Amino acid sequence: GFKPRIMSVFAKKPAEKLPELEPGPNGRYNVGLASTFPIGRGKRVLLGQREVAVFVMDNEAHALDAHCYHAGGPLETGDIEDLGERRCVTCPWHKYIIDVRTGESVHHPSTPTTGCGTKGVKQRVHGAEIDADGTVWVTPDLEGERNSDYYSSDLYLRLMGKKR
């Protein structure tokens, strides 16, 4: 007989499979030329089992876990801007603001003179640099624990069918 198929309005299209990059000298990963990075947006790369969002802005490279610590939003598609002395990305899902240099979750100042408040370090940040040839290198930093680590855990990868 006829069996209706129920399609969820929340169903996501299959994610594009990222090529897994191989580490180079000193455990660093070549993630591309700075000139190929989108202006004002990031680029998602796969370093081992960890998806990392890499941003290039004003001749600086920044790398952090690609999934927002709050609910897994895609940080590489978030807006990046300077808030006072902080360079921040805003998660497109729930508007959480993350300092790309420190991994701190920040909120807008209540007054123009108070500066941004912080909820503490929640997002894992990785070493990133641009060499003299314009190549962006990322060095994973896995010291300590961060809230964003869940999205690289075996449990999450199995649940999402991404276990490699």
XYZ file of C-alpha atoms in Angstrom:
164
model
C 0.000 0.000 0.000
C 0.753 3.661 -0.072
C 3.089 4.947 2.641
C 3.304 8.719 2.885
C 6.793 10.096 3.275
C 7.094 12.812 5.855
C 9.664 15.439 5.025
C 10.770 17.682 7.852
C 10.962 21.390 7.162
C 14.061 21.261 9.329
C 15.831 18.643 7.225
C 19.215 19.866 6.113
C 20.748 19.237 2.758
C 23.726 16.907 3.005
C 26.823 18.791 4.050
C 29.598 19.150 1.538
C 32.355 16.706 2.428
C 35.469 18.603 3.365
C 38.815 17.240 2.213
C 40.945 16.232 5.188
C 44.153 18.232 5.167
C 47.459 16.635 6.071
C 49.728 18.310 8.615
C 52.943 19.809 7.354
C 56.081 20.820 9.223
C 55.738 21.145 13.004
C 52.120 19.915 12.938
C 50.939 22.983 11.030
C 48.329 22.789 8.274
C 48.474 24.755 5.028
C 44.880 25.988 4.615
C 45.416 28.069 1.471
C 46.553 31.450 0.279
C 45.269 34.463 2.201
C 44.152 36.013 -1.092
C 41.618 33.180 -1.619
C 39.718 33.779 1.638
C 36.331 35.493 1.369
C 36.288 39.098 2.584
C 34.375 39.397 5.857
C 33.667 35.662 6.062
C 35.545 32.553 7.025
C 36.456 29.289 5.369
C 35.801 25.875 6.931
C 38.644 23.351 6.839
C 39.049 19.849 8.242
C 42.122 19.254 10.404
C 42.027 15.601 11.494
C 38.532 15.173 13.019
C 38.220 18.860 13.893
C 36.365 21.316 11.675
C 37.977 24.736 11.958
C 36.788 28.151 10.763
C 39.641 30.286 9.430
C 39.343 34.039 8.911
C 41.731 36.445 7.190
C 41.213 40.128 7.863
C 43.656 43.054 7.687
C 46.601 40.703 7.048
C 45.817 38.698 10.197
C 44.715 35.074 10.257
C 42.455 33.661 12.961
C 41.318 30.056 13.493
C 38.741 28.622 15.878
C 36.501 25.591 16.078
C 33.975 25.918 13.254
C 30.924 25.018 15.370
C 29.721 27.675 17.817
C 30.054 26.444 21.394
C 26.411 27.333 22.143
C 24.484 25.188 19.636
C 26.853 24.248 16.822
C 26.165 27.129 14.425
C 28.512 27.547 11.419
C 30.907 30.298 12.499
C 32.581 30.585 9.092
C 29.365 32.156 7.759
C 29.077 34.639 10.625
C 29.837 38.342 10.401
C 33.276 39.367 11.616
C 33.816 42.830 13.073
C 35.852 44.782 15.567
C 34.182 45.588 18.878
C 36.533 48.004 20.588
C 39.841 46.166 20.912
C 38.247 42.803 20.151
C 37.914 41.135 16.753
C 34.730 39.081 16.921
C 32.587 36.729 14.878
C 28.825 36.610 15.404
C 27.224 33.188 15.128
C 24.494 33.360 12.463
C 22.123 31.075 14.405
C 21.690 32.757 17.800
C 23.901 35.854 17.509
C 26.448 34.726 20.107
C 29.559 36.901 19.788
C 32.987 35.251 20.060
C 36.395 36.931 20.202
C 38.407 35.192 17.462
C 41.707 35.919 19.246
C 40.792 34.555 22.695
C 37.683 32.380 22.280
C 35.826 34.449 24.867
C 32.075 34.785 24.574
C 31.418 38.517 24.723
C 28.406 40.773 24.806
C 27.969 44.343 23.640
C 28.795 47.028 26.184
C 25.887 48.440 28.164
C 27.372 51.908 27.663
C 29.906 53.144 25.098
C 32.606 53.544 27.780
C 32.287 50.217 29.619
C 33.731 47.963 26.918
C 32.530 44.479 26.053
C 31.643 42.103 28.855
C 32.764 38.491 28.796
C 31.227 35.158 29.733
C 34.677 33.535 29.746
C 36.545 31.405 27.217
C 34.045 29.042 25.555
C 35.401 28.553 22.017
C 38.651 26.760 21.156
C 41.099 29.007 19.303
C 43.973 27.627 17.222
C 47.250 29.206 16.174
C 47.070 30.912 12.771
C 49.566 32.907 10.772
C 50.250 34.161 7.281
C 53.789 33.573 6.022
C 55.804 35.802 3.680
C 54.409 33.937 0.622
C 50.804 34.623 1.706
C 50.119 31.048 2.823
C 47.824 30.675 5.834
C 49.050 28.104 8.362
C 46.954 26.750 11.248
C 48.399 24.945 14.261
C 45.771 23.091 16.292
C 45.757 23.902 20.009
C 44.111 21.117 21.987
C 45.254 22.088 25.497
C 42.598 22.187 28.202
C 38.851 21.881 27.656
C 36.496 24.240 25.839
C 32.730 24.102 25.341
C 33.195 23.873 21.558
C 35.087 20.562 21.940
C 31.767 18.679 21.958
C 31.401 19.233 18.198
C 34.657 17.332 17.581
C 33.887 14.526 20.033
C 33.417 10.908 18.987
C 29.842 11.041 20.316
C 28.875 14.048 18.180
C 30.647 12.720 15.082
C 28.832 9.363 15.411
C 25.459 11.075 15.938
C 25.995 13.182 12.819
C 27.273 10.262 10.735
C 30.654 11.954 10.367
C 32.756 9.408 12.235
C 35.851 8.988 10.145
